């Protein structure tokens, strides 16, 4: 996509700027004051919100869009996750939307003209109990039927792919793994920045430090949002705010099947390359990959009670690290540099909600729980369809919030363990 | 680490000794309930950012269920009380009001008492 405001990034641009002391780079996105009214207002400038705006513009030509954000762009869960991308889900609707996301990730850097550093380095989910062995073999069969290529690998092959792993246990022996060679990681900030730049280039407004304080409705239709930067009128409103979805829904007068809990992650000091694949150990809630800087990026488990503090409980870190050290003995001497938490929005069936709501022209995209980053492009694609057409397309159809009333759960909590 | 005092055995228990049980004071819906009522009972949670009433079990202690009032934003604990209680005690309400002046309990009789 051409980038009239920020200038197209290319090797020629780098050469040109090298000759003039890099004075010619423009801001990647504009920071305008809000107008009085937009066709579509999206609350939440994280990956999902920005991707929704981008595909509204790209696929439907709707560019009269504002993305408003309480904090700073990509400062919520988009900047707090462990950047894992995969699509090896058990249920058909999940596999469809996550695999759409993975396919979009594969060409996202070219599409956005922004390097999101997508790295399809492969991903292994360890089976460390007999239950997991059966569960993951079932997922492989399901994936093959869905056209998502995954395979079951035995411990010997797994050890070849991940030489630093200890497969013998004793507490958590590695009995095999679910391998998705197309899975991997991407640079999480770059995903938000790339979408933001592309949205800004299309003339959309990205308004940061603008907190929504109320939602105005009349005759069951949305009229406007009140914000810390004044009233902003809108024809359609999308709530894409992860952990605070319940609070926004309350402002609009409905309730969501969501509970917010902290999920933690941490990174170690940087070390030399030792693991060129993502390894997930769901039994112990430990997820590990090595960043391009050399840090071991470790995702932990969620707290089991509601909280909005972006830090989480200490004992969960201990549990995660204790279990990972048995599986990866070499990390036992590593120092951890940073630890943080993000507030994830958990639904009853651990699957997301992309849905119209009881209030006319308010749409909600939430409930991605512990696994939202990998879904960003697919989620934005499906959400743009929902907003533009007023009804869900094929990707979002199964994820309506009425499924809880109708008993049509998309049950990934059993398939993927608690966290995914 | 979150520390709650079990109202039955009096032990100041760390969260690793406890097992969380979700939102408290849910009203169970009987067989005559509508689909909407069942949905609300099973899934629609208040998910309060602020004063939250919740169930806990003293799993590695006396093993009894009790209730706690905790602030999900600041992690302050306003008090714990026995499970066979319709609402939090006046003392807990006063603690919560002290920390959050704007908060009012959502059960009518107690809020009148507080206002009086």
Short mmCIF file of C-alpha atoms in Angstrom, two decimals:
data_model
loop_
_atom_site.label_atom_id
_atom_site.label_comp_id
_atom_site.label_asym_id
_atom_site.label_seq_id
_atom_site.Cartn_x
_atom_site.Cartn_y
_atom_site.Cartn_z
CA UNK A 1 0.00 0.00 0.00
CA UNK A 2 1.42 3.43 -0.90
CA UNK A 3 2.24 5.64 2.05
CA UNK A 4 1.71 9.28 1.06
CA UNK A 5 2.23 10.82 4.48
CA UNK A 6 4.93 8.76 6.07
CA UNK A 7 6.76 7.94 2.82
CA UNK A 8 7.18 4.45 1.47
CA UNK A 9 9.87 2.42 3.22
CA UNK A 10 12.33 0.75 0.89
CA UNK A 11 16.03 0.15 0.39
CA UNK A 12 16.08 3.27 -1.82
CA UNK A 13 14.57 5.35 0.98
CA UNK A 14 17.29 4.15 3.33
CA UNK A 15 19.97 5.02 0.78
CA UNK A 16 18.42 8.44 0.17
CA UNK A 17 18.19 9.20 3.88
CA UNK A 18 21.71 7.95 4.51
CA UNK A 19 22.93 10.70 2.16
CA UNK A 20 21.04 13.43 4.03
CA UNK A 21 21.66 12.56 7.67
CA UNK A 22 18.27 10.83 8.07
CA UNK A 23 16.49 14.19 8.20
CA UNK A 24 13.71 13.17 5.84
CA UNK A 25 11.86 10.52 7.81
CA UNK A 26 8.34 11.57 8.70
CA UNK A 27 6.31 10.50 11.70
CA UNK A 28 4.85 7.07 11.04
CA UNK A 29 1.36 8.25 11.96
CA UNK A 30 -0.33 11.58 12.61
CA UNK A 31 -1.71 12.60 16.02
CA UNK A 32 -4.77 14.72 15.16
CA UNK A 33 -7.37 16.23 17.46
CA UNK A 34 -10.70 14.41 17.24
CA UNK A 35 -13.36 15.65 14.83
CA UNK A 36 -16.97 15.99 16.01
CA UNK A 37 -18.16 12.93 14.20
CA UNK A 38 -16.92 9.81 12.39
CA UNK A 39 -18.67 7.04 10.55
CA UNK A 40 -16.93 4.42 12.69
CA UNK A 41 -15.31 4.90 16.09
CA UNK A 42 -13.14 2.05 17.33
CA UNK A 43 -12.26 2.06 21.04
CA UNK A 44 -8.85 0.55 21.65
CA UNK A 45 -5.69 1.17 19.60
CA UNK A 46 -4.14 -2.21 20.21
CA UNK A 47 -3.47 -4.70 17.47
CA UNK A 48 -7.09 -5.83 17.16
CA UNK A 49 -8.52 -2.29 17.05
CA UNK A 50 -5.97 -1.05 14.51
CA UNK A 51 -6.32 -4.17 12.35
CA UNK A 52 -10.09 -3.68 12.37
CA UNK A 53 -9.61 -0.10 11.15
CA UNK A 54 -7.10 -1.17 8.51
CA UNK A 55 -9.35 -3.83 6.95
CA UNK A 56 -12.35 -1.47 7.11
CA UNK A 57 -10.34 0.83 4.87
CA UNK A 58 -8.66 -1.78 2.72
CA UNK A 59 -11.52 -4.21 2.16
CA UNK A 60 -14.54 -1.90 2.40
CA UNK A 61 -13.25 1.57 1.55
CA UNK A 62 -14.45 3.00 4.86
CA UNK A 63 -11.83 5.53 5.96
CA UNK A 64 -13.95 7.94 8.03
CA UNK A 65 -12.69 6.11 11.09
CA UNK A 66 -11.25 7.13 14.46
CA UNK A 67 -9.35 4.71 16.68
CA UNK A 68 -9.33 6.11 20.21
CA UNK A 69 -7.05 4.86 22.95
CA UNK A 70 -6.97 5.48 26.71
CA UNK A 71 -3.20 5.09 27.00
CA UNK A 72 -0.69 4.87 24.20
CA UNK A 73 -0.83 2.93 20.98
CA UNK A 74 -0.12 -0.77 21.50
CA UNK A 75 0.53 -0.25 25.21
CA UNK A 76 -1.95 -2.82 26.46
CA UNK A 77 -1.81 -6.53 25.77
CA UNK A 78 -0.36 -5.95 22.29
CA UNK A 79 2.88 -4.86 23.96
CA UNK A 80 2.66 -7.41 26.78
CA UNK A 81 2.26 -10.79 25.11
CA UNK A 82 4.91 -13.36 24.23
CA UNK A 83 4.36 -12.91 20.46
CA UNK A 84 3.48 -16.53 19.69
CA UNK A 85 1.62 -17.17 16.43
CA UNK A 86 -0.03 -20.50 15.65
CA UNK A 87 -3.31 -21.89 14.34
CA UNK A 88 -3.39 -25.46 15.69
CA UNK A 89 -6.80 -25.26 17.32
CA UNK A 90 -9.19 -28.15 17.76
CA UNK A 91 -12.53 -26.61 16.84
CA UNK A 92 -13.33 -25.71 13.22
CA UNK A 93 -14.36 -22.06 13.80
CA UNK A 94 -11.17 -21.44 15.81
CA UNK A 95 -8.91 -23.08 13.24
CA UNK A 96 -10.57 -21.01 10.50
CA UNK A 97 -10.04 -17.59 12.10
CA UNK A 98 -6.58 -18.32 13.55
CA UNK A 99 -5.37 -19.80 10.27
CA UNK A 100 -6.72 -16.79 8.39
CA UNK A 101 -4.65 -14.69 10.80
CA UNK A 102 -1.56 -16.81 10.25
CA UNK A 103 -1.92 -16.54 6.45
CA UNK A 104 -2.26 -12.76 6.73
CA UNK A 105 0.79 -12.64 9.01
CA UNK A 106 2.80 -14.43 6.34
CA UNK A 107 2.46 -11.43 4.00
CA UNK A 108 1.84 -8.69 6.54
CA UNK A 109 5.19 -6.94 6.18
CA UNK A 110 4.68 -6.59 2.42
CA UNK A 111 1.03 -5.64 2.81
CA UNK A 112 1.76 -2.89 5.35
CA UNK A 113 5.16 -1.88 3.93
CA UNK A 114 6.37 -2.25 7.51
CA UNK A 115 8.63 -4.98 8.80
CA UNK A 116 6.68 -6.87 11.46
CA UNK A 117 9.53 -9.40 11.67
CA UNK A 118 7.25 -12.40 11.24
CA UNK A 119 9.42 -15.41 11.90
CA UNK A 120 7.80 -18.77 11.03
CA UNK A 121 10.35 -20.69 13.05
CA UNK A 122 8.01 -23.50 14.01
CA UNK A 123 6.12 -24.20 17.19
CA UNK A 124 5.90 -27.24 19.43
CA UNK A 125 3.32 -27.86 22.11
CA UNK A 126 4.79 -30.38 24.52
CA UNK A 127 2.73 -33.33 25.67
CA UNK A 128 3.81 -34.02 29.23
CA UNK A 129 0.90 -36.16 30.40
CA UNK A 130 -0.93 -39.10 28.81
CA UNK A 131 -3.99 -36.89 28.61
CA UNK A 132 -2.09 -34.37 26.52
CA UNK A 133 -0.74 -37.09 24.23
CA UNK A 134 -4.29 -38.15 23.40
CA UNK A 135 -5.50 -34.55 23.20
CA UNK A 136 -2.80 -33.39 20.81
CA UNK A 137 -3.07 -36.44 18.55
CA UNK A 138 -6.76 -35.64 18.28
CA UNK A 139 -5.91 -32.04 17.44
CA UNK A 140 -3.51 -33.18 14.70
CA UNK A 141 -6.29 -35.32 13.13
CA UNK A 142 -8.70 -32.38 13.38
CA UNK A 143 -6.14 -29.97 11.89
CA UNK A 144 -5.54 -32.27 8.94
CA UNK A 145 -9.27 -32.29 8.23
CA UNK A 146 -9.35 -28.48 8.54
CA UNK A 147 -6.45 -28.09 6.10
CA UNK A 148 -4.14 -26.76 8.81
CA UNK A 149 -0.84 -28.60 8.54
CA UNK A 150 0.34 -29.89 11.91
CA UNK A 151 1.96 -33.14 12.92
CA UNK A 152 2.54 -35.31 15.96
CA UNK A 153 6.23 -35.82 16.71
CA UNK A 154 7.86 -38.38 18.98
CA UNK A 155 10.33 -37.41 21.74
CA UNK A 156 13.41 -38.39 19.69
CA UNK A 157 12.52 -36.04 16.81
CA UNK A 158 11.51 -33.37 19.31
CA UNK A 159 14.92 -33.56 20.96
CA UNK A 160 16.53 -33.06 17.53
CA UNK A 161 14.51 -29.91 16.95
CA UNK A 162 15.05 -28.60 20.50
CA UNK A 163 18.46 -29.86 21.65
CA UNK A 164 18.33 -27.99 24.97
CA UNK A 165 15.24 -29.86 26.14
CA UNK A 166 15.32 -32.56 28.79
CA UNK A 167 12.81 -35.18 27.71
CA UNK A 168 13.33 -37.57 30.64
CA UNK A 169 11.47 -35.75 33.39
CA UNK A 170 11.03 -37.16 36.04
CA UNK A 171 8.20 -34.86 37.14
CA UNK A 172 7.27 -33.61 33.66
CA UNK A 173 8.60 -36.08 31.05
CA UNK A 174 8.23 -35.04 27.42
CA UNK A 175 6.09 -37.69 25.74
CA UNK A 176 5.90 -36.06 22.33
CA UNK A 177 4.63 -32.87 20.80
CA UNK A 178 2.20 -31.16 18.49
CA UNK A 179 4.36 -29.50 15.85
CA UNK A 180 3.24 -26.69 13.59
CA UNK A 181 6.12 -25.78 11.28
CA UNK A 182 4.30 -22.66 10.01
CA UNK A 183 3.91 -21.21 13.51
CA UNK A 184 6.34 -18.76 15.01
CA UNK A 185 6.61 -15.24 16.34
CA UNK A 186 6.44 -11.63 15.17
CA UNK A 187 7.55 -8.33 16.64
CA UNK A 188 4.44 -7.34 18.61
CA UNK A 189 5.01 -3.57 18.71
CA UNK A 190 5.71 -3.52 14.98
CA UNK A 191 2.34 -5.13 14.28
CA UNK A 192 0.57 -2.26 16.07
CA UNK A 193 2.88 0.36 14.56
CA UNK A 194 2.56 -1.03 11.04
CA UNK A 195 -1.24 -1.07 11.16
CA UNK A 196 -1.28 2.41 12.75
CA UNK A 197 0.91 3.81 9.99
CA UNK A 198 -1.22 2.25 7.26
CA UNK A 199 -4.44 3.52 8.91
CA UNK A 200 -3.02 7.03 9.27
CA UNK A 201 -1.97 6.98 5.62
CA UNK A 202 -5.56 6.20 4.65
CA UNK A 203 -6.65 9.34 6.51
CA UNK A 204 -7.98 7.63 9.62
CA UNK A 205 -7.50 9.34 12.97
CA UNK A 206 -5.59 7.62 15.76
CA UNK A 207 -6.25 9.52 18.98
CA UNK A 208 -4.14 8.52 21.95
CA UNK A 209 -4.60 9.40 25.66
CA UNK A 210 -8.32 9.72 24.99
CA UNK A 211 -10.29 7.67 27.51
CA UNK A 212 -13.92 6.81 26.94
CA UNK A 213 -16.01 7.92 29.93
CA UNK A 214 -19.48 7.19 28.63
CA UNK A 215 -21.50 5.86 25.70
CA UNK A 216 -24.50 7.84 24.47
CA UNK A 217 -27.44 5.96 23.03
CA UNK A 218 -30.92 6.96 21.81
CA UNK A 219 -33.77 4.60 20.83
CA UNK A 220 -31.45 1.65 21.29
CA UNK A 221 -28.88 3.04 18.81
CA UNK A 222 -25.44 4.37 19.57
CA UNK A 223 -25.04 8.14 19.08
CA UNK A 224 -21.66 9.11 20.48
CA UNK A 225 -18.95 8.42 23.01
CA UNK A 226 -17.94 10.89 25.70
CA UNK A 227 -14.20 10.98 26.15
CA UNK A 228 -11.57 12.92 28.02
CA UNK A 229 -11.13 14.85 24.74
CA UNK A 230 -14.83 15.66 24.40
CA UNK A 231 -17.88 14.13 22.74
CA UNK A 232 -17.26 12.17 19.55
CA UNK A 233 -20.30 11.31 17.48
CA UNK A 234 -20.41 8.07 15.48
CA UNK A 235 -22.65 6.00 13.28
CA UNK A 236 -21.07 2.75 14.39
CA UNK A 237 -19.02 1.93 17.46
CA UNK A 238 -16.64 -0.98 17.97
CA UNK A 239 -15.38 -1.93 21.44
CA UNK A 240 -12.02 -3.66 21.08
CA UNK A 241 -10.51 -3.24 24.52
CA UNK A 242 -9.65 -6.72 25.88
CA UNK A 243 -9.41 -6.57 29.69
CA UNK A 244 -11.76 -3.62 30.13
CA UNK A 245 -14.53 -4.92 27.85
CA UNK A 246 -16.91 -5.37 30.81
CA UNK A 247 -16.48 -1.73 31.84
CA UNK A 248 -17.21 -0.45 28.32
CA UNK A 249 -20.20 -2.79 27.98
CA UNK A 250 -21.56 -1.47 31.28
CA UNK A 251 -21.38 2.08 29.90
CA UNK A 252 -23.48 0.91 26.96
CA UNK A 253 -25.91 -0.90 29.25
CA UNK A 254 -25.26 -4.58 28.65
CA UNK A 255 -23.23 -7.30 30.26
CA UNK A 256 -20.64 -9.62 28.73
CA UNK A 257 -19.72 -13.18 29.69
CA UNK A 258 -16.21 -11.99 30.53
CA UNK A 259 -13.95 -12.10 33.57
CA UNK A 260 -10.66 -10.19 33.65
CA UNK A 261 -7.56 -11.80 35.10
CA UNK A 262 -3.83 -10.98 34.97
CA UNK A 263 -1.54 -13.07 32.76
CA UNK A 264 2.19 -12.81 33.32
CA UNK A 265 5.30 -12.95 31.21
CA UNK A 266 8.99 -12.29 31.69
CA UNK A 267 12.23 -12.10 29.77
CA UNK A 268 15.73 -13.17 30.69
CA UNK A 269 19.06 -11.55 30.03
CA UNK A 270 20.13 -12.03 26.39
CA UNK A 271 22.16 -15.14 25.60
CA UNK A 272 23.58 -16.71 22.46
CA UNK A 273 21.15 -18.48 20.13
CA UNK A 274 20.07 -21.76 21.73
CA UNK A 275 16.50 -22.45 20.61
CA UNK A 276 15.15 -21.62 17.15
CA UNK A 277 11.59 -22.79 17.75
CA UNK A 278 8.74 -21.80 20.06
CA UNK A 279 8.04 -24.33 22.80
CA UNK A 280 4.80 -24.35 24.76
CA UNK A 281 4.32 -26.49 27.86
CA UNK A 282 0.63 -26.24 28.65
CA UNK A 283 0.65 -28.60 31.62
CA UNK A 284 2.87 -26.26 33.58
CA UNK A 285 1.77 -23.02 31.84
CA UNK A 286 5.22 -22.22 30.57
CA UNK A 287 5.85 -20.88 27.07
CA UNK A 288 9.32 -20.11 25.85
CA UNK A 289 10.98 -18.72 22.76
CA UNK A 290 14.19 -16.82 22.10
CA UNK A 291 13.85 -13.27 20.84
CA UNK A 292 16.05 -11.88 18.08
CA UNK A 293 17.95 -10.01 20.80
CA UNK A 294 18.71 -13.31 22.51
CA UNK A 295 16.39 -12.95 25.49
CA UNK A 296 14.44 -16.00 26.52
CA UNK A 297 10.81 -14.84 26.43
CA UNK A 298 8.73 -16.77 28.94
CA UNK A 299 4.97 -16.68 29.27
CA UNK A 300 3.38 -17.87 32.47
CA UNK A 301 -0.06 -18.73 33.76
CA UNK A 302 -3.05 -16.60 34.64
CA UNK A 303 -4.13 -15.70 38.13
CA UNK A 304 -7.24 -17.61 39.02
CA UNK A 305 -9.13 -14.66 40.46
CA UNK A 306 -10.31 -11.37 38.93
CA UNK A 307 -7.92 -8.45 39.02
CA UNK A 308 -7.03 -5.38 36.98
CA UNK A 309 -3.48 -4.94 38.29
CA UNK A 310 -1.02 -5.40 35.46
CA UNK A 311 1.39 -7.51 37.46
CA UNK A 312 -0.09 -10.80 38.74
CA UNK A 313 0.84 -13.11 41.61
CA UNK A 314 4.42 -13.94 42.46
CA UNK A 315 3.78 -17.59 43.13
CA UNK A 316 2.72 -18.10 39.51
CA UNK A 317 6.17 -17.00 38.37
CA UNK A 318 7.72 -19.49 40.74
CA UNK A 319 5.51 -22.30 39.46
CA UNK A 320 6.25 -21.49 35.82
CA UNK A 321 9.99 -21.18 36.29
CA UNK A 322 10.25 -24.25 38.51
CA UNK A 323 8.59 -26.42 35.90
CA UNK A 324 10.52 -24.92 32.98
CA UNK A 325 13.83 -25.50 34.72
CA UNK A 326 13.17 -29.24 34.81
CA UNK A 327 12.37 -29.22 31.09
CA UNK A 328 15.17 -26.78 30.17
CA UNK A 329 17.93 -27.32 32.79
CA UNK A 330 20.24 -24.83 31.06
CA UNK A 331 18.03 -21.86 31.96
CA UNK A 332 18.47 -22.44 35.71
CA UNK A 333 21.29 -19.87 35.96
CA UNK A 334 19.62 -17.25 33.80
CA UNK A 335 18.75 -13.92 35.35
CA UNK A 336 15.33 -12.54 34.59
CA UNK A 337 15.39 -8.94 33.43
CA UNK A 338 11.76 -7.96 33.42
CA UNK A 339 8.41 -9.31 34.53
CA UNK A 340 5.01 -7.84 33.74
CA UNK A 341 1.34 -8.66 33.51
CA UNK A 342 -1.52 -7.90 31.17
CA UNK A 343 -5.25 -8.07 31.84
CA UNK A 344 -6.83 -10.76 29.72
CA UNK A 345 -10.56 -11.15 29.14
CA UNK A 346 -11.68 -14.73 29.67
CA UNK A 347 -14.97 -16.07 28.35
CA UNK A 348 -16.80 -19.14 29.57
CA UNK A 349 -15.62 -21.32 26.68
CA UNK A 350 -12.18 -19.65 26.28
CA UNK A 351 -13.06 -18.54 22.76
CA UNK A 352 -13.41 -14.94 21.60
CA UNK A 353 -16.52 -12.87 21.00
CA UNK A 354 -16.98 -11.00 17.70
CA UNK A 355 -20.52 -9.88 17.83
CA UNK A 356 -23.29 -7.38 17.44
CA UNK A 357 -24.68 -6.35 20.83
CA UNK A 358 -28.09 -5.53 22.34
CA UNK A 359 -27.42 -1.86 21.45
CA UNK A 360 -27.84 -1.01 17.77
CA UNK A 361 -24.60 -0.39 15.84
CA UNK A 362 -22.35 -1.26 18.74
CA UNK A 363 -20.07 -4.18 17.94
CA UNK A 364 -17.77 -5.95 20.32
CA UNK A 365 -14.51 -7.81 19.76
CA UNK A 366 -13.19 -9.30 22.99
CA UNK A 367 -12.62 -12.49 24.92
CA UNK A 368 -9.37 -13.45 23.20
CA UNK A 369 -8.17 -14.36 26.67
CA UNK A 370 -4.58 -15.49 26.80
CA UNK A 371 -4.11 -15.88 23.04
CA UNK A 372 -5.06 -12.70 21.22
CA UNK A 373 -1.82 -11.63 19.56
CA UNK A 374 -1.71 -14.50 17.08
CA UNK A 375 -5.22 -13.64 15.93
CA UNK A 376 -4.77 -9.92 15.25
CA UNK A 377 -4.99 -9.89 11.42
CA UNK A 378 -7.79 -12.48 11.27
CA UNK A 379 -9.68 -10.77 14.04
CA UNK A 380 -9.41 -7.38 12.33
CA UNK A 381 -10.47 -8.91 9.00
CA UNK A 382 -13.56 -10.56 10.51
CA UNK A 383 -14.43 -7.53 12.66
CA UNK A 384 -14.22 -5.16 9.67
CA UNK A 385 -16.65 -7.44 7.83
CA UNK A 386 -19.01 -7.40 10.81
CA UNK A 387 -18.93 -3.61 11.16
CA UNK A 388 -19.15 -2.79 7.46
CA UNK A 389 -21.98 -5.20 6.67
CA UNK A 390 -23.75 -5.09 10.02
CA UNK A 391 -23.75 -8.89 10.16
CA UNK A 392 -20.95 -11.38 10.67
CA UNK A 393 -19.11 -12.91 7.75
CA UNK A 394 -18.07 -16.59 7.67
CA UNK A 395 -15.13 -16.11 10.05
CA UNK A 396 -17.05 -14.32 12.80
CA UNK A 397 -20.38 -16.14 12.46
CA UNK A 398 -19.69 -18.74 15.14
CA UNK A 399 -18.31 -16.23 17.63
CA UNK A 400 -21.52 -14.29 18.40
CA UNK A 401 -22.23 -13.62 22.06
CA UNK A 402 -25.61 -15.39 21.80
CA UNK A 403 -23.76 -18.69 21.72
CA UNK A 404 -23.70 -18.72 25.51
CA UNK A 405 -27.49 -18.55 25.67
CA UNK A 406 -27.91 -21.08 22.89
CA UNK A 407 -25.32 -23.53 24.17
CA UNK A 408 -23.18 -23.40 21.00
CA UNK A 409 -19.86 -23.24 22.80
CA UNK A 410 -16.57 -23.27 20.93
CA UNK A 411 -14.86 -25.18 23.65
CA UNK A 412 -11.13 -24.61 23.45
CA UNK A 413 -10.62 -24.79 27.21
CA UNK A 414 -10.48 -28.57 27.06
CA UNK A 415 -8.55 -28.62 23.80
CA UNK A 416 -5.77 -26.25 24.75
CA UNK A 417 -5.58 -26.44 28.52
CA UNK A 418 -6.34 -23.33 30.53
CA UNK A 419 -4.10 -20.87 28.78
CA UNK A 420 -3.60 -20.67 25.05
CA UNK B 1 0.99 -12.29 47.80
CA UNK B 2 -2.71 -12.03 48.52
CA UNK B 3 -3.49 -12.84 52.16
CA UNK B 4 -7.03 -13.54 53.39
CA UNK B 5 -8.12 -14.37 56.93
CA UNK B 6 -10.36 -17.42 57.03
CA UNK B 7 -13.46 -16.39 59.01
CA UNK B 8 -13.95 -19.95 60.28
CA UNK B 9 -10.55 -21.02 61.61
CA UNK B 10 -9.02 -17.55 61.90
CA UNK B 11 -5.88 -18.48 59.97
CA UNK B 12 -4.26 -15.71 57.93
CA UNK B 13 -3.90 -17.71 54.74
CA UNK B 14 -1.69 -16.93 51.75
CA UNK B 15 -3.31 -17.39 48.36
CA UNK B 16 -1.43 -20.64 47.72
CA UNK B 17 -3.40 -22.08 50.65
CA UNK B 18 -6.68 -20.99 49.13
CA UNK B 19 -8.75 -21.93 46.15
CA UNK B 20 -10.75 -19.18 44.40
CA UNK B 21 -14.41 -19.80 43.55
CA UNK B 22 -15.47 -16.76 41.52
CA UNK B 23 -18.16 -14.16 42.06
CA UNK B 24 -20.15 -14.45 45.31
CA UNK B 25 -23.88 -14.08 45.98
CA UNK B 26 -24.98 -15.54 42.64
CA UNK B 27 -28.62 -16.54 42.73
CA UNK B 28 -29.09 -20.07 41.46
CA UNK B 29 -31.71 -20.37 38.73
CA UNK B 30 -34.16 -23.25 39.06
CA UNK B 31 -35.66 -25.49 36.37
CA UNK B 32 -38.35 -22.89 35.62
CA UNK B 33 -35.79 -20.25 34.70
CA UNK B 34 -35.70 -18.80 31.20
CA UNK B 35 -32.75 -19.18 28.81
CA UNK B 36 -31.73 -15.58 29.58
CA UNK B 37 -31.74 -16.25 33.33
CA UNK B 38 -29.66 -19.38 32.92
CA UNK B 39 -27.20 -17.55 30.69
CA UNK B 40 -26.86 -14.76 33.26
CA UNK B 41 -26.43 -17.24 36.10
CA UNK B 42 -23.82 -19.31 34.27
CA UNK B 43 -21.81 -16.70 32.35
CA UNK B 44 -22.68 -13.02 32.82
CA UNK B 45 -20.36 -11.80 35.55
CA UNK B 46 -20.15 -8.30 36.98
CA UNK B 47 -16.38 -8.34 36.51
CA UNK B 48 -16.10 -5.27 38.71
CA UNK B 49 -13.06 -3.03 38.58
CA UNK B 50 -13.27 -2.02 42.22
CA UNK B 51 -15.09 -3.59 45.16
CA UNK B 52 -15.59 -7.25 44.32
CA UNK B 53 -17.29 -9.93 46.41
CA UNK B 54 -16.00 -13.41 45.77
CA UNK B 55 -15.94 -16.97 47.02
CA UNK B 56 -12.85 -18.67 48.38
CA UNK B 57 -12.19 -22.10 49.84
CA UNK B 58 -9.60 -22.62 52.53
CA UNK B 59 -8.36 -25.61 50.52
CA UNK B 60 -5.20 -26.45 52.48
CA UNK B 61 -6.71 -25.52 55.85
CA UNK B 62 -10.17 -26.06 57.28
CA UNK B 63 -11.52 -26.63 53.72
CA UNK B 64 -14.55 -24.40 54.26
CA UNK B 65 -16.01 -21.97 51.72
CA UNK B 66 -16.00 -18.33 52.77
CA UNK B 67 -16.53 -14.96 51.11
CA UNK B 68 -14.19 -12.03 50.70
CA UNK B 69 -14.51 -8.40 49.69
CA UNK B 70 -11.47 -7.36 47.68
CA UNK B 71 -10.63 -4.46 45.42
CA UNK B 72 -9.73 -5.83 41.99
CA UNK B 73 -7.98 -2.58 41.09
CA UNK B 74 -5.86 -1.90 44.18
CA UNK B 75 -5.83 -5.49 45.57
CA UNK B 76 -6.87 -4.10 48.98
CA UNK B 77 -8.80 -6.64 51.05
CA UNK B 78 -11.83 -5.07 52.78
CA UNK B 79 -12.62 -8.15 54.85
CA UNK B 80 -13.77 -11.74 54.80
CA UNK B 81 -17.05 -13.19 56.03
CA UNK B 82 -18.86 -16.48 56.33
CA UNK B 83 -20.53 -18.03 53.32
CA UNK B 84 -23.94 -18.32 54.99
CA UNK B 85 -24.40 -14.55 54.80
CA UNK B 86 -26.64 -12.66 52.39
CA UNK B 87 -24.30 -9.64 52.12
CA UNK B 88 -21.01 -8.36 53.42
CA UNK B 89 -20.99 -7.07 57.00
CA UNK B 90 -21.39 -3.38 57.85
CA UNK B 91 -17.73 -3.27 58.86
CA UNK B 92 -16.62 -4.44 55.41
CA UNK B 93 -18.95 -1.94 53.76
CA UNK B 94 -17.44 0.82 55.91
CA UNK B 95 -13.90 -0.28 54.95
CA UNK B 96 -14.79 -0.24 51.27
CA UNK B 97 -16.50 3.14 51.56
CA UNK B 98 -13.44 4.54 53.25
CA UNK B 99 -11.23 3.47 50.36
CA UNK B 100 -13.77 4.28 47.64
CA UNK B 101 -16.13 7.06 48.63
CA UNK B 102 -18.11 6.75 45.39
CA UNK B 103 -18.89 3.09 45.90
CA UNK B 104 -22.36 2.08 47.13
CA UNK B 105 -23.43 -1.47 47.91
CA UNK B 106 -25.90 -2.90 45.41
CA UNK B 107 -28.17 -4.37 48.04
CA UNK B 108 -30.79 -1.81 49.20
CA UNK B 109 -31.03 -2.20 52.96
CA UNK B 110 -27.31 -1.87 53.60
CA UNK B 111 -26.89 1.25 51.44
CA UNK B 112 -29.71 2.96 53.39
CA UNK B 113 -27.98 2.04 56.62
CA UNK B 114 -24.74 3.50 55.33
CA UNK B 115 -26.40 6.71 54.19
CA UNK B 116 -28.17 7.03 57.58
#
